[in-house]
Amino acid sequence: MSSSGNRGVVFRGAGKVAVENIDFPELALGKRKCEHGVILKILTTNICGSDQHMVRGRTTAPEGLVLGHEITGEVIECGRDVEFVNKGDIVSVPFNVACGRCRNCKRGDTHICLNVNDDRPGGAYGYVDMGGWVGGQAEYVMVPYADFQLLVFPDRDQAIEKLTDLTMLSDIFPTGFHGCVTAGVQPGSTVYIAGAGPVGLAAAVSAQLLGAACVIVGDMNPKRLEQARSFGCQPLDLRQDASMSELIESVLGVPEVDAAVDAVGFEAHGHGCAHEHEQPASVLNASMEITQAGGRIGIPGLYVTEDPGAEDASARHGDISMKFGLGWAKAISFHTGQTPAMRYQRQLMQAILYEKVHIADAVNVQLIGLDEAPQGYADFDKGAAQKFVLDPHGTLI
């Protein structure tokens, strides 16, 4: 343990992260005691593609930010007002910080809580513009509103046994699932998933869990496409010089799918001969092209209001050249925004515990120690076909 009693992964400018001593968490919100919070010993915490956007310098994230919003841990201290979470519980933390008291939380929209961020609706741990909450790529973290937020695993030994799967409940699995639900995936659907990164792979597993007949996953990274193939998806190499409709038709015999999921976001590239060039609206436009009239597009992929690293001047301010007229003409529905992770956590936990899904295998989990985080970020940035899970205390390694 460090002299401070805690260490974390800290953003130190574009392309740089470092493992440093950070403050040990307190049950406090500023100068006010946080009696509804808990302190967690973190068992697993994940590197997310959203973290990479910040580390690449594609957001306005400040230096010194402690990263990490995918947290699974053991409760070691409870505030006075915590009634239903106990010391020793192993819990999943939804990445959305949410109060449980505002009108949005009461209707289940925990991703746009009104009370946890002074700048805009919605908060998250260790993320730019999301309320300044200390991130969880660390040894210990404080979680507020514990009774409302935390998912307590029913059996401690079973939780440890399945921890690499259960750690996906904090963000990636609910996010992939949300993308499919909002895209209208049903039994028998044909589905296109844009992106074979961890969120895209989680969306592909989710589409299968929802009963899709055929799940097509598009990417330009052969290793990631092979990972999608490994659990029964149809990989689509977007480096091929053909239209998206032609590529879909080569798989299905028809040029459209029932539902589409954008698991790429604002750092999208073109396809075919343009695959090496950034085109921020490329996935959205392609999804409109290939989705059936009256269909839906789920968009768990991140889009930002400011992108200082964009090649295009308009895109630096979140303005992208989307063919909205096409979407209007086809009566396409779009569902955007962060995922209300809590909405899906318990159901997906049950699917894991009852062996209905093996999400860690699907996203190709690689366990690393906290000190290996900088290398994990570098490997992820190079397109590694793994989901990197940090194990700060050596619980599983």
Coordinates of C-alpha atoms in Angstrom, one line a residue:
M1 CA 0.0 0.0 0.0
S2 CA 1.2 3.5 -0.7
S3 CA 2.1 6.1 1.9
S4 CA -1.3 7.8 1.2
G5 CA -3.1 4.4 1.6
N6 CA -4.4 4.7 -1.9
R7 CA -3.1 4.8 -5.5
G8 CA -4.9 5.6 -8.7
V9 CA -4.5 6.0 -12.5
V10 CA -4.1 9.7 -13.2
F11 CA -4.5 11.5 -16.5
R12 CA -1.4 13.6 -17.2
G13 CA -2.1 15.1 -20.6
A14 CA -2.7 13.7 -24.1
G15 CA -1.2 10.2 -24.4
K16 CA -0.1 10.1 -20.7
V17 CA -1.4 8.3 -17.7
A18 CA 0.5 7.5 -14.5
V19 CA -0.1 5.4 -11.4
E20 CA 0.3 7.8 -8.5
N21 CA -0.5 8.2 -4.8
I22 CA -3.9 9.8 -4.3
D23 CA -5.9 10.7 -1.3
F24 CA -7.6 7.9 0.6
P25 CA -11.4 8.4 0.2
E26 CA -13.5 9.9 2.9
L27 CA -17.2 9.8 3.5
A28 CA -17.6 13.4 2.5
L29 CA -19.0 15.6 -0.2
G30 CA -16.8 18.7 -0.1
K31 CA -16.9 19.8 3.5
R32 CA -20.2 18.0 4.2
K33 CA -20.2 14.5 5.8
C34 CA -21.6 11.9 3.3
E35 CA -23.6 9.6 5.6
H36 CA -25.4 7.9 2.7
G37 CA -22.0 6.8 1.1
V38 CA -19.7 3.9 1.5
I39 CA -16.0 3.3 0.9
L40 CA -15.0 0.4 -1.3
K41 CA -11.9 -1.6 -1.6
I42 CA -11.8 -2.0 -5.3
L43 CA -11.5 -5.6 -6.5
T44 CA -11.7 -5.0 -10.3
T45 CA -11.9 -1.8 -12.4
N46 CA -11.8 -1.6 -16.1
I47 CA -10.2 0.5 -18.9
C48 CA -13.0 1.7 -21.0
G49 CA -13.0 3.0 -24.6
S50 CA -14.5 6.2 -23.2
D51 CA -11.4 6.6 -21.0
Q52 CA -9.3 6.4 -24.2
H53 CA -11.1 9.4 -25.7
M54 CA -9.8 11.5 -22.9
V55 CA -6.3 10.0 -22.9
R56 CA -5.9 10.6 -26.6
G57 CA -6.6 14.3 -26.0
R58 CA -10.0 14.2 -27.7
T59 CA -11.9 15.8 -24.8
T60 CA -11.4 18.8 -22.5
A61 CA -10.4 16.5 -19.6
P62 CA -8.2 18.3 -17.1
E63 CA -4.8 17.0 -16.1
G64 CA -4.8 15.4 -12.7
L65 CA -8.1 13.6 -13.2
V66 CA -8.3 10.2 -11.5
L67 CA -9.7 8.0 -14.2
G68 CA -12.1 5.1 -14.1
H69 CA -15.9 4.6 -14.0
E70 CA -16.2 0.8 -14.1
I71 CA -16.0 -0.3 -10.5
T72 CA -16.6 -3.6 -8.6
G73 CA -15.5 -3.7 -5.0
E74 CA -15.9 -4.8 -1.3
V75 CA -17.6 -2.5 1.2
I76 CA -15.2 -1.6 4.0
E77 CA -17.0 1.3 5.6
C78 CA -20.6 2.6 5.6
G79 CA -22.0 6.0 6.4
R80 CA -24.5 6.3 9.3
D81 CA -27.6 6.4 7.0
V82 CA -26.7 3.4 4.9
E83 CA -29.4 0.7 5.8
F84 CA -29.3 -2.0 3.1
V85 CA -25.7 -2.4 2.2
N86 CA -23.3 -3.9 4.7
K87 CA -19.6 -4.0 5.4
G88 CA -18.2 -7.0 3.6
D89 CA -20.7 -7.0 0.7
I90 CA -19.3 -7.3 -2.8
V91 CA -21.0 -4.9 -5.1
S92 CA -21.2 -3.5 -8.6
V93 CA -21.2 0.3 -9.0
P94 CA -23.2 1.6 -11.9
F95 CA -21.0 4.1 -13.7
N96 CA -23.7 6.8 -13.5
V97 CA -23.6 8.7 -10.2
A98 CA -27.2 9.1 -9.3
C99 CA -29.1 10.5 -6.3
G100 CA -32.3 8.4 -6.5
R101 CA -34.3 11.5 -5.4
C102 CA -34.7 13.7 -8.5
R103 CA -37.5 13.3 -11.0
N104 CA -35.2 11.7 -13.6
C105 CA -33.9 9.1 -11.2
K106 CA -37.4 8.3 -10.0
R107 CA -38.4 7.4 -13.6
G108 CA -35.3 5.3 -14.0
D109 CA -33.2 7.8 -16.0
T110 CA -30.2 7.6 -13.7
H111 CA -27.9 8.6 -16.6
I112 CA -29.3 12.2 -16.4
C113 CA -29.6 12.7 -12.6
L114 CA -30.2 16.3 -11.8
N115 CA -28.4 16.5 -8.5
V116 CA -24.9 15.2 -9.1
N117 CA -23.3 17.6 -11.6
D118 CA -23.5 21.4 -11.4
D119 CA -22.8 21.8 -15.2
R120 CA -25.3 19.4 -16.9
P121 CA -27.6 16.5 -16.1
G122 CA -25.7 13.3 -15.4
G123 CA -22.6 12.3 -13.4
A124 CA -20.0 9.7 -13.7
Y125 CA -16.8 8.7 -11.8
G126 CA -13.5 9.9 -13.2
Y127 CA -14.9 11.4 -16.4
V128 CA -14.6 14.8 -18.0
D129 CA -17.6 17.2 -17.4
M130 CA -19.4 14.7 -15.3
G131 CA -19.4 16.3 -11.9
G132 CA -15.8 16.0 -10.8
W133 CA -16.2 12.6 -9.1
V134 CA -13.0 10.8 -8.2
G135 CA -12.5 7.8 -10.5
G136 CA -12.2 4.2 -9.6
Q137 CA -9.1 3.0 -11.4
A138 CA -7.6 2.9 -7.9
E139 CA -7.3 0.8 -4.8
Y140 CA -10.1 2.5 -2.9
V141 CA -13.0 4.8 -3.8
M142 CA -16.0 6.5 -2.2
V143 CA -19.5 5.9 -3.6
P144 CA -22.4 8.1 -2.5
Y145 CA -26.1 7.2 -2.4
A146 CA -25.1 3.6 -1.6
D147 CA -28.5 2.1 -0.8
F148 CA -29.9 3.4 -4.2
Q149 CA -26.9 2.8 -6.4
L150 CA -25.1 -0.4 -5.4
L151 CA -26.0 -3.8 -6.7
V152 CA -25.1 -6.3 -4.0
F153 CA -24.1 -9.8 -5.2
P154 CA -26.1 -12.4 -3.4
D155 CA -23.3 -14.8 -2.6
R156 CA -19.7 -13.7 -1.8
D157 CA -17.9 -16.9 -3.0
Q158 CA -19.9 -17.1 -6.2
A159 CA -19.2 -13.4 -6.8
I160 CA -15.4 -14.0 -6.5
E161 CA -15.6 -17.0 -8.8
K162 CA -17.4 -15.1 -11.5
L163 CA -15.8 -11.7 -10.9
T164 CA -14.4 -11.3 -14.4
D165 CA -17.9 -11.6 -15.8
L166 CA -19.6 -9.6 -13.0
T167 CA -17.1 -6.7 -13.4
M168 CA -18.7 -6.0 -16.8
L169 CA -22.0 -5.0 -15.0
S170 CA -20.7 -1.6 -14.1
D171 CA -20.8 -0.3 -17.7
I172 CA -19.9 -2.3 -20.7
F173 CA -22.5 -5.0 -20.5
P174 CA -25.5 -2.7 -19.7
T175 CA -24.2 -0.3 -22.3
G176 CA -24.1 -2.9 -25.1
F177 CA -27.5 -4.2 -23.9
H178 CA -29.0 -0.7 -23.8
G179 CA -27.8 -0.2 -27.4
C180 CA -29.7 -3.3 -28.5
V181 CA -32.8 -2.6 -26.5
T182 CA -33.1 1.0 -27.8
A183 CA -32.5 -0.3 -31.4
G184 CA -35.5 -2.6 -31.0
V185 CA -33.6 -5.9 -31.2
Q186 CA -36.1 -8.8 -30.8
P187 CA -36.2 -12.6 -31.3
G188 CA -35.5 -13.2 -34.9
S189 CA -34.0 -9.8 -35.7
T190 CA -31.1 -9.2 -38.0
V191 CA -28.8 -6.7 -36.3
Y192 CA -25.8 -4.7 -37.4
I193 CA -23.3 -3.7 -34.7
A194 CA -20.8 -1.0 -35.8
G195 CA -17.5 -1.6 -34.0
A196 CA -15.9 -4.8 -32.6
G197 CA -14.3 -3.1 -29.6
P198 CA -15.4 -4.1 -26.1
V199 CA -18.8 -2.2 -26.2
G200 CA -19.5 -3.6 -29.7
L201 CA -18.7 -7.1 -28.6
A202 CA -20.9 -6.6 -25.5
A203 CA -23.7 -5.3 -27.8
A204 CA -23.3 -8.4 -30.0
V205 CA -23.6 -10.7 -27.0
S206 CA -26.6 -8.7 -25.9
A207 CA -28.3 -9.1 -29.3
Q208 CA -27.8 -12.8 -29.0
L209 CA -29.3 -12.8 -25.5
L210 CA -32.3 -10.9 -26.8
G211 CA -32.8 -13.6 -29.5
A212 CA -31.4 -12.1 -32.7
A213 CA -31.3 -14.4 -35.6
C214 CA -28.1 -12.9 -37.2
V215 CA -25.7 -10.5 -35.6
I216 CA -23.3 -8.8 -38.0
V217 CA -20.3 -7.0 -36.5
G218 CA -18.4 -4.4 -38.6
D219 CA -14.8 -3.3 -37.9
M220 CA -11.4 -2.8 -39.6
N221 CA -9.3 -4.7 -37.1
P222 CA -8.9 -8.4 -38.1
K223 CA -8.2 -9.6 -34.6
R224 CA -11.3 -7.9 -33.2
L225 CA -13.4 -9.3 -36.1
E226 CA -12.1 -12.8 -35.3
Q227 CA -13.1 -12.3 -31.7
A228 CA -16.7 -11.5 -32.9
R229 CA -16.6 -14.6 -35.0
S230 CA -15.5 -16.7 -32.0
F231 CA -19.0 -16.5 -30.4
G232 CA -21.1 -16.8 -33.5
C233 CA -21.3 -13.4 -35.0
Q234 CA -20.9 -12.6 -38.7
P235 CA -17.8 -10.4 -39.1
L236 CA -17.8 -7.7 -41.7
D237 CA -14.4 -6.2 -42.7
L238 CA -15.1 -2.6 -43.5
R239 CA -11.8 -2.1 -45.4
Q240 CA -13.6 -3.7 -48.4
D241 CA -14.3 -1.2 -51.1
A242 CA -18.1 -1.6 -51.3
S243 CA -21.1 0.3 -50.1
M244 CA -22.6 -0.6 -46.7
S245 CA -25.7 -1.9 -48.4
E246 CA -23.6 -4.2 -50.6
L247 CA -21.7 -5.5 -47.6
I248 CA -24.9 -6.2 -45.7
E249 CA -26.4 -7.9 -48.7
S250 CA -23.3 -10.1 -49.0
V251 CA -24.3 -11.6 -45.6
L252 CA -28.1 -11.5 -45.6
G253 CA -29.1 -11.6 -49.2
V254 CA -30.9 -8.3 -48.7
P255 CA -29.3 -4.8 -48.2
E256 CA -30.8 -3.9 -44.9
V257 CA -31.1 -5.0 -41.3
D258 CA -33.9 -4.8 -38.8
A259 CA -31.8 -2.9 -36.2
A260 CA -28.5 -1.1 -35.9
V261 CA -26.2 -0.2 -33.0
D262 CA -23.4 2.4 -33.2
A263 CA -20.7 1.3 -30.7
V264 CA -18.1 3.5 -32.3
G265 CA -19.0 7.1 -31.6
F266 CA -17.3 10.4 -32.7
E267 CA -13.9 8.9 -33.6
A268 CA -15.4 7.0 -36.4
H269 CA -13.6 6.4 -39.7
G270 CA -15.0 5.9 -43.2
H271 CA -15.1 2.5 -44.8
G272 CA -13.6 1.1 -47.9
C273 CA -11.0 3.3 -49.5
A274 CA -11.8 6.0 -46.8
H275 CA -11.1 3.6 -43.9
E276 CA -7.9 5.4 -42.8
H277 CA -9.6 8.8 -42.5
E278 CA -11.8 10.2 -39.7
Q279 CA -15.4 10.8 -40.7
P280 CA -17.2 11.5 -37.4
A281 CA -20.7 10.9 -38.8
S282 CA -19.7 7.9 -40.9
V283 CA -21.3 5.2 -38.6
L284 CA -24.5 7.2 -38.2
N285 CA -24.9 7.7 -41.9
A286 CA -24.1 4.1 -42.7
S287 CA -26.6 2.9 -40.1
M288 CA -29.3 5.0 -41.6
E289 CA -28.5 3.6 -45.0
I290 CA -28.8 0.0 -44.0
T291 CA -31.6 0.1 -41.3
Q292 CA -35.1 -0.8 -42.5
A293 CA -37.6 2.1 -42.9
G294 CA -39.2 2.7 -39.6
G295 CA -36.3 1.0 -37.8
R296 CA -34.3 2.2 -34.9
I297 CA -30.6 2.9 -34.2
G298 CA -29.2 2.6 -30.7
I299 CA -26.2 4.9 -30.1
P300 CA -24.2 3.9 -27.1
G301 CA -21.1 5.2 -28.9
L302 CA -19.9 8.4 -27.4
Y303 CA -20.4 11.8 -29.1
V304 CA -19.0 15.0 -27.5
T305 CA -19.7 18.7 -27.4
E306 CA -16.1 19.6 -27.8
D307 CA -13.4 17.6 -29.6
P308 CA -10.1 19.5 -29.6
G309 CA -8.3 16.8 -31.5
A310 CA -10.8 16.6 -34.4
E311 CA -9.4 17.0 -38.0
D312 CA -12.4 19.0 -39.1
A313 CA -13.0 22.5 -37.6
S314 CA -16.7 22.0 -37.2
A315 CA -16.2 18.6 -35.5
R316 CA -14.1 20.3 -32.9
H317 CA -17.3 21.8 -31.6
G318 CA -19.4 18.7 -31.9
D319 CA -20.9 19.7 -35.3
I320 CA -20.8 16.7 -37.7
S321 CA -22.2 16.2 -41.2
M322 CA -25.0 13.8 -40.5
K323 CA -27.4 12.9 -43.3
F324 CA -30.5 13.7 -41.2
G325 CA -32.7 14.0 -44.2
L326 CA -32.2 10.3 -45.0
G327 CA -33.1 9.4 -41.5
W328 CA -36.2 11.6 -41.7
A329 CA -37.3 10.2 -45.0
K330 CA -37.0 6.6 -43.7
A331 CA -38.7 7.5 -40.4
I332 CA -35.6 6.2 -38.5
S333 CA -35.6 6.6 -34.7
F334 CA -32.4 7.5 -32.9
H335 CA -31.7 6.8 -29.2
T336 CA -28.7 8.7 -27.8
G337 CA -27.1 9.4 -24.5
Q338 CA -25.3 7.5 -21.8
T339 CA -26.7 4.3 -20.5
P340 CA -28.9 4.1 -17.4
A341 CA -26.8 1.1 -16.2
M342 CA -28.9 0.4 -13.1
R343 CA -31.9 -0.3 -15.3
Y344 CA -30.3 -3.5 -16.6
Q345 CA -27.8 -4.6 -13.9
R346 CA -29.9 -7.1 -11.9
Q347 CA -31.2 -8.9 -15.0
L348 CA -27.8 -9.2 -16.5
M349 CA -26.3 -10.3 -13.2
Q350 CA -28.8 -13.1 -13.2
A351 CA -27.9 -14.1 -16.7
I352 CA -24.3 -14.4 -15.6
L353 CA -25.0 -16.3 -12.4
Y354 CA -27.2 -18.8 -14.2
E355 CA -24.7 -19.4 -17.0
K356 CA -26.9 -17.8 -19.7
V357 CA -24.0 -15.6 -20.9
H358 CA -20.2 -15.5 -20.6
I359 CA -19.5 -11.9 -21.2
A360 CA -15.9 -11.9 -20.1
D361 CA -15.0 -14.5 -22.8
A362 CA -16.9 -12.6 -25.4
V363 CA -15.0 -9.4 -24.8
N364 CA -11.7 -11.3 -24.3
V365 CA -10.9 -10.1 -20.8
Q366 CA -7.2 -9.6 -19.9
L367 CA -6.4 -9.2 -16.2
I368 CA -3.6 -6.8 -15.3
G369 CA -2.3 -5.2 -12.2
L370 CA -2.7 -1.5 -11.3
D371 CA 0.9 -0.8 -12.2
E372 CA 0.3 -2.2 -15.7
A373 CA -2.4 0.3 -16.4
P374 CA -0.2 2.7 -18.6
Q375 CA 0.8 -0.3 -20.8
G376 CA -2.9 -1.4 -20.9
Y377 CA -3.9 2.0 -22.1
A378 CA -1.2 1.9 -24.8
D379 CA -2.2 -1.6 -26.0
F380 CA -5.8 -0.6 -26.1
D381 CA -5.0 2.5 -28.2
K382 CA -3.2 0.2 -30.7
G383 CA -6.4 -1.7 -31.2
A384 CA -5.8 -4.7 -28.9
A385 CA -8.6 -7.2 -29.1
Q386 CA -9.0 -7.3 -25.3
K387 CA -11.0 -5.7 -22.5
F388 CA -8.4 -4.7 -19.9
V389 CA -9.5 -5.3 -16.3
L390 CA -7.4 -3.9 -13.5
D391 CA -7.0 -6.0 -10.4
P392 CA -5.5 -3.5 -7.9
H393 CA -5.2 -5.9 -4.9
G394 CA -4.3 -9.1 -6.8
T395 CA -7.7 -10.7 -6.0
L396 CA -7.8 -12.7 -9.2
I397 CA -4.3 -12.5 -10.7

